[in-house]
Coordinates of C-alpha atoms and ligand atoms in Angstrom, one line a residue:
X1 CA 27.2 7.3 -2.5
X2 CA 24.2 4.6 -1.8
X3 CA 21.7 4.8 -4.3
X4 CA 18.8 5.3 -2.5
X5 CA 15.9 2.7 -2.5
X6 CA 12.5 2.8 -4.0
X7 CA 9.6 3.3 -2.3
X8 CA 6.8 0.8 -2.9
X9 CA 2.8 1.3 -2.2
X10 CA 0.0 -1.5 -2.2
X11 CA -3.2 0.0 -2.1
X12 CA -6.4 -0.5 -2.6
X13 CA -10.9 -0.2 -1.6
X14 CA -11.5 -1.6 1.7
X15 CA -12.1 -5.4 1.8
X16 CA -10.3 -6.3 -1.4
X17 CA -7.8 -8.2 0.3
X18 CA -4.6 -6.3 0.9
X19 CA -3.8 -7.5 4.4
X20 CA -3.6 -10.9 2.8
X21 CA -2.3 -10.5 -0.2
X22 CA 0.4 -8.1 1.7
X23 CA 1.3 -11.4 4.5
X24 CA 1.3 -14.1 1.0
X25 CA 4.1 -11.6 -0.2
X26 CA 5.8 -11.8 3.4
X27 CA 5.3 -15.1 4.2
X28 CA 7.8 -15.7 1.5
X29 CA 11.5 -15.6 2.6
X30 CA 13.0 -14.1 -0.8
X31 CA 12.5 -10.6 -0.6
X32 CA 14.5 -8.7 -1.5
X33 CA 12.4 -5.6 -0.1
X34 CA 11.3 -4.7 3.3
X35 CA 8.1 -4.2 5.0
X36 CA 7.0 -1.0 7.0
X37 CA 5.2 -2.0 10.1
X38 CA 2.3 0.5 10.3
X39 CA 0.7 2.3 13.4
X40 CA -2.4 2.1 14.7
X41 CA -4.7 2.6 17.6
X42 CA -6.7 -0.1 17.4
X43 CA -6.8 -2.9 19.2
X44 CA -4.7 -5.7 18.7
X45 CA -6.9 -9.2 17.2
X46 CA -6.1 -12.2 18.5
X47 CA -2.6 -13.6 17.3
X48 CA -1.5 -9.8 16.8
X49 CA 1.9 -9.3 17.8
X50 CA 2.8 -5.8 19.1
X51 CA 6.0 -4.9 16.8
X52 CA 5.3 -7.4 14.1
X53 CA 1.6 -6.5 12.7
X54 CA 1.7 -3.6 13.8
X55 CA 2.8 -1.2 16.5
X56 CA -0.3 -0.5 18.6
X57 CA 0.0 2.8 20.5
X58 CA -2.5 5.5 22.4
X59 CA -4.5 8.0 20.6
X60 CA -2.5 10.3 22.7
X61 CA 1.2 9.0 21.3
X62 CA -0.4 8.8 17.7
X63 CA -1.6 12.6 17.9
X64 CA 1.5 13.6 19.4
X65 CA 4.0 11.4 16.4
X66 CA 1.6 13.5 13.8
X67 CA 2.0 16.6 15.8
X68 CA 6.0 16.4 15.8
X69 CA 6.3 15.2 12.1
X70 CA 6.6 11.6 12.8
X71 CA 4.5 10.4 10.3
X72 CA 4.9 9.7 6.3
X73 CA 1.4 9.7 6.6
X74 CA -1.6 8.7 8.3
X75 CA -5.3 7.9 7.8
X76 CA -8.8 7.3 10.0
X77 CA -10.6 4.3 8.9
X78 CA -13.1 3.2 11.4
X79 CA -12.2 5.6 14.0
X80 CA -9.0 4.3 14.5
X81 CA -5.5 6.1 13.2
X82 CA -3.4 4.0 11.0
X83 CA 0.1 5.5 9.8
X84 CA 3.5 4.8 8.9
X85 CA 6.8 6.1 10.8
X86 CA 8.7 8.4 8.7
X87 CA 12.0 7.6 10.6
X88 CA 12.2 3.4 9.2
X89 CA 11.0 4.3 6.0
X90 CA 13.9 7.2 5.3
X91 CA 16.8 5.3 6.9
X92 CA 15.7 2.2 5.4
X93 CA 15.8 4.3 1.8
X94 CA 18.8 5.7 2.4
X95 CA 20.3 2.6 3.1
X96 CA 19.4 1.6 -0.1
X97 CA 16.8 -0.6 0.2
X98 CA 13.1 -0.7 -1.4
X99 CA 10.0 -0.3 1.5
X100 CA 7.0 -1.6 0.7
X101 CA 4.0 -0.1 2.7
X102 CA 0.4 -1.8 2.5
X103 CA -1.8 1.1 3.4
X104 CA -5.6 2.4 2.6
X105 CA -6.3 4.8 -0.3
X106 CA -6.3 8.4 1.2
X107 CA -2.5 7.5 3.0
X108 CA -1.5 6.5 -0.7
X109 CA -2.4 10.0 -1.8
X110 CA -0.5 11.6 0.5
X111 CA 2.8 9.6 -0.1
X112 CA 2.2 10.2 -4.1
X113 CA 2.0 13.5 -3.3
X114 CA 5.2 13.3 -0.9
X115 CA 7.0 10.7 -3.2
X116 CA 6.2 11.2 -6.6
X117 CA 8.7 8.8 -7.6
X118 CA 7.2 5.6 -5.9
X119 CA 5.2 2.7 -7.4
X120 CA 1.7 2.6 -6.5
X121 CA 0.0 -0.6 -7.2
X122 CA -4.1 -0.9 -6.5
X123 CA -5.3 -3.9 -6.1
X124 CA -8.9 -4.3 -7.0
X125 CA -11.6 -6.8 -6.8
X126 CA -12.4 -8.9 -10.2
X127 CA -16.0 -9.1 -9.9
X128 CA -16.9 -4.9 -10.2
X129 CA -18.3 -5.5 -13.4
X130 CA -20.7 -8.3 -12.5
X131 CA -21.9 -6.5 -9.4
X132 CA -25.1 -4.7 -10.0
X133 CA -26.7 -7.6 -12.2
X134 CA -25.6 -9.6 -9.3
X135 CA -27.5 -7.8 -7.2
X136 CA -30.4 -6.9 -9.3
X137 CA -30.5 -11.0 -10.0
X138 CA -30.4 -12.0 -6.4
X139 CA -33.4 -9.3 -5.7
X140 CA -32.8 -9.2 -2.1
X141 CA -32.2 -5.4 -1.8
X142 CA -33.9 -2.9 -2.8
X143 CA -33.4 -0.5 -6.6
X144 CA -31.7 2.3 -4.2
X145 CA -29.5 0.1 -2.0
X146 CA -27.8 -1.8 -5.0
X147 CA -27.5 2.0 -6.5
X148 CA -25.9 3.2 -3.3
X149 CA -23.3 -0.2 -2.9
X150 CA -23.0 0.3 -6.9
X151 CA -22.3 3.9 -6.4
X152 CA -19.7 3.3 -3.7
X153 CA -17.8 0.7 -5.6
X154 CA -17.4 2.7 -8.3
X155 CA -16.4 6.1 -6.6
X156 CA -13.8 3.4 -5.1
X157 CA -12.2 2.1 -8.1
X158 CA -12.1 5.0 -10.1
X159 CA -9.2 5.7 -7.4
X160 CA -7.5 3.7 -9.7
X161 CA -6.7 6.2 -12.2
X162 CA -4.1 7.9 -9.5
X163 CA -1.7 4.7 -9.3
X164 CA 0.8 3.4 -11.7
X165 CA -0.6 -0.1 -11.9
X166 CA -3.5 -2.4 -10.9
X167 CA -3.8 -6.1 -10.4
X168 CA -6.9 -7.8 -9.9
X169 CA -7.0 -9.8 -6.6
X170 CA -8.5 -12.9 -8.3
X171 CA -6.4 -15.8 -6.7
X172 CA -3.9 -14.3 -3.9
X173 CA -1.1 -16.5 -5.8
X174 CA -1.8 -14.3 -9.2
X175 CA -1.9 -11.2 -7.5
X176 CA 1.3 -11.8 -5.4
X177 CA 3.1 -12.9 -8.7
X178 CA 2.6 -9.7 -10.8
X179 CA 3.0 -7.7 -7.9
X180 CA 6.5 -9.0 -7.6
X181 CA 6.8 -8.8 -11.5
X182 CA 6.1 -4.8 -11.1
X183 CA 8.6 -4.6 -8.5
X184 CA 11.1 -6.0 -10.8
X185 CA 10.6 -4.5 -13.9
X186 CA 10.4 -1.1 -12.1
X187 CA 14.5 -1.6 -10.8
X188 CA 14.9 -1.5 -14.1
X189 CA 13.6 2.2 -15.6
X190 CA 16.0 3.8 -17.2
X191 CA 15.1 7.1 -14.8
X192 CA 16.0 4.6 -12.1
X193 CA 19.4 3.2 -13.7
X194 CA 20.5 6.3 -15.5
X195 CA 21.8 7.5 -12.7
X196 CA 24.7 4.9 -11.8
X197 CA 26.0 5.7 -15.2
X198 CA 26.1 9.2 -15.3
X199 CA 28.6 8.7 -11.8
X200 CA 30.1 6.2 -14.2
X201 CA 30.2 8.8 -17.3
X202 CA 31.5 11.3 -14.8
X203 CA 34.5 9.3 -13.2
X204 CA 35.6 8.3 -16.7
X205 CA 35.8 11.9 -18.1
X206 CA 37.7 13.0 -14.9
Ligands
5GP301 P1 -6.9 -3.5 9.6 O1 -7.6 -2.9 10.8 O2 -7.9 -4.5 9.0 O3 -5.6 -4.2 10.0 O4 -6.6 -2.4 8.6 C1 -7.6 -1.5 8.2 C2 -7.1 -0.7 7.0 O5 -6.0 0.1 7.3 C3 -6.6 -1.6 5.8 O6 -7.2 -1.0 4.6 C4 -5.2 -1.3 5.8 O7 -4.6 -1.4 4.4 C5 -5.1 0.1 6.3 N1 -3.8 0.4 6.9 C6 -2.9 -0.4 7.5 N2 -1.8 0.3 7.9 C7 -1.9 1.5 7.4 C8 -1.1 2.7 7.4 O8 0.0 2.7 7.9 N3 -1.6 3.8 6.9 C9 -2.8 3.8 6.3 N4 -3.2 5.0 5.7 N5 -3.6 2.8 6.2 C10 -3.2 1.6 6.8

């Protein structure tokens, strides 16, 4: 029987950098994982291929995919819907290869929820720390504004806490790098290898 692949989630706040960080990853031809093209109602951008970016579809046929079960999960950012097929991501599993899926943070919770078994990797921005003196120093915005972009920040990266690892999107390069190291070092957990010898234990005591 195919083992069946592992199920790989980059996440992270809005405007760290996932969409690029996600292509730098692509844009090299050694994968050995595959990408699940998302859905979404939005419009395409200039340069956006239907199919390859993503596959842009109705409001009507996105309602009616989550109304028949068609979706691992799905989100609204921006009043658009953005979610990922269910059918590529199982049969691309049960062929026994690894998906990876670059989605926002409340689509991540539903698939850790689903898949309990994936790798969720948030990627966050380097500079939280820095980011109220920044503010109060530049003394452009007012004592409750800075509180309220301060607030948000951190209400988004204590999000943190629900994924397995988090690299910090300094320099795409670095982030790309460890992200590929997690991937690798993940194949090989024992709860993930275990189970080719126990078929291996079990054909040798037959
Ligand atoms: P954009 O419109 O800039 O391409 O994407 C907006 C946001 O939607 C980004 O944070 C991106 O990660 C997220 N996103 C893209 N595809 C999916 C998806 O399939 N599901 C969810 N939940 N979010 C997605």
């Amino acid at each position: 029987m195919t083992k069946r692949g592992m199920l790989i989630v980059l996440s992270g706040p809005s405007g760290v950098g996932k969409g690029t960080v996600r292509k730098a990853i692509f844009d090299q031809n050694n994968n050995d994982f595959q990408y699940s093209i998302s859905m979404t109602t939005r419009q395409p951008r200039p340069g956006e291929v239907d199919g390859v970016d993503y596959f842009f579809v109705s409001k009507e046929e996105f309602e009616e995919r989550i109304q028949t079960g068609g979706m691992l999960e799905y989100a609204k950012y921006v009043d658009n819907y953005y979610g990922t097929p269910l059918k590529y991501v199982n049969e691309t599993l049960d062929s026994g290869k690894d998906v990876f899926l670059e989605i926002e943070v409340n689509g991540a919770m539903q698939v850790r929820a689903k898949s309990p078994d994936g790798v969720f990797v948030f990627l966050t921005p380097p500079d939280l720390m820095e980011l109220k003196q920044r503010l109060i120093h530049r003394g452009t915005d007012a004592m409750d504004v800075i509180n309220k972009r301060v607030a948000t920040a951190v209400g988004e990266i204590k999000m943190m806490q629900n994924y397995d690892y988090a690299v910090v999107n300094d320099e795409v390069n670095n982030a790309v790098e460890k992200i590929k190291t997690i991937i690798r070092s993940e194949r090989l957990r024992v709860t993930r290898v275990m189970p080719d010898y126990l078929g291996m234990l079990g054909e040798m005591n037959s």
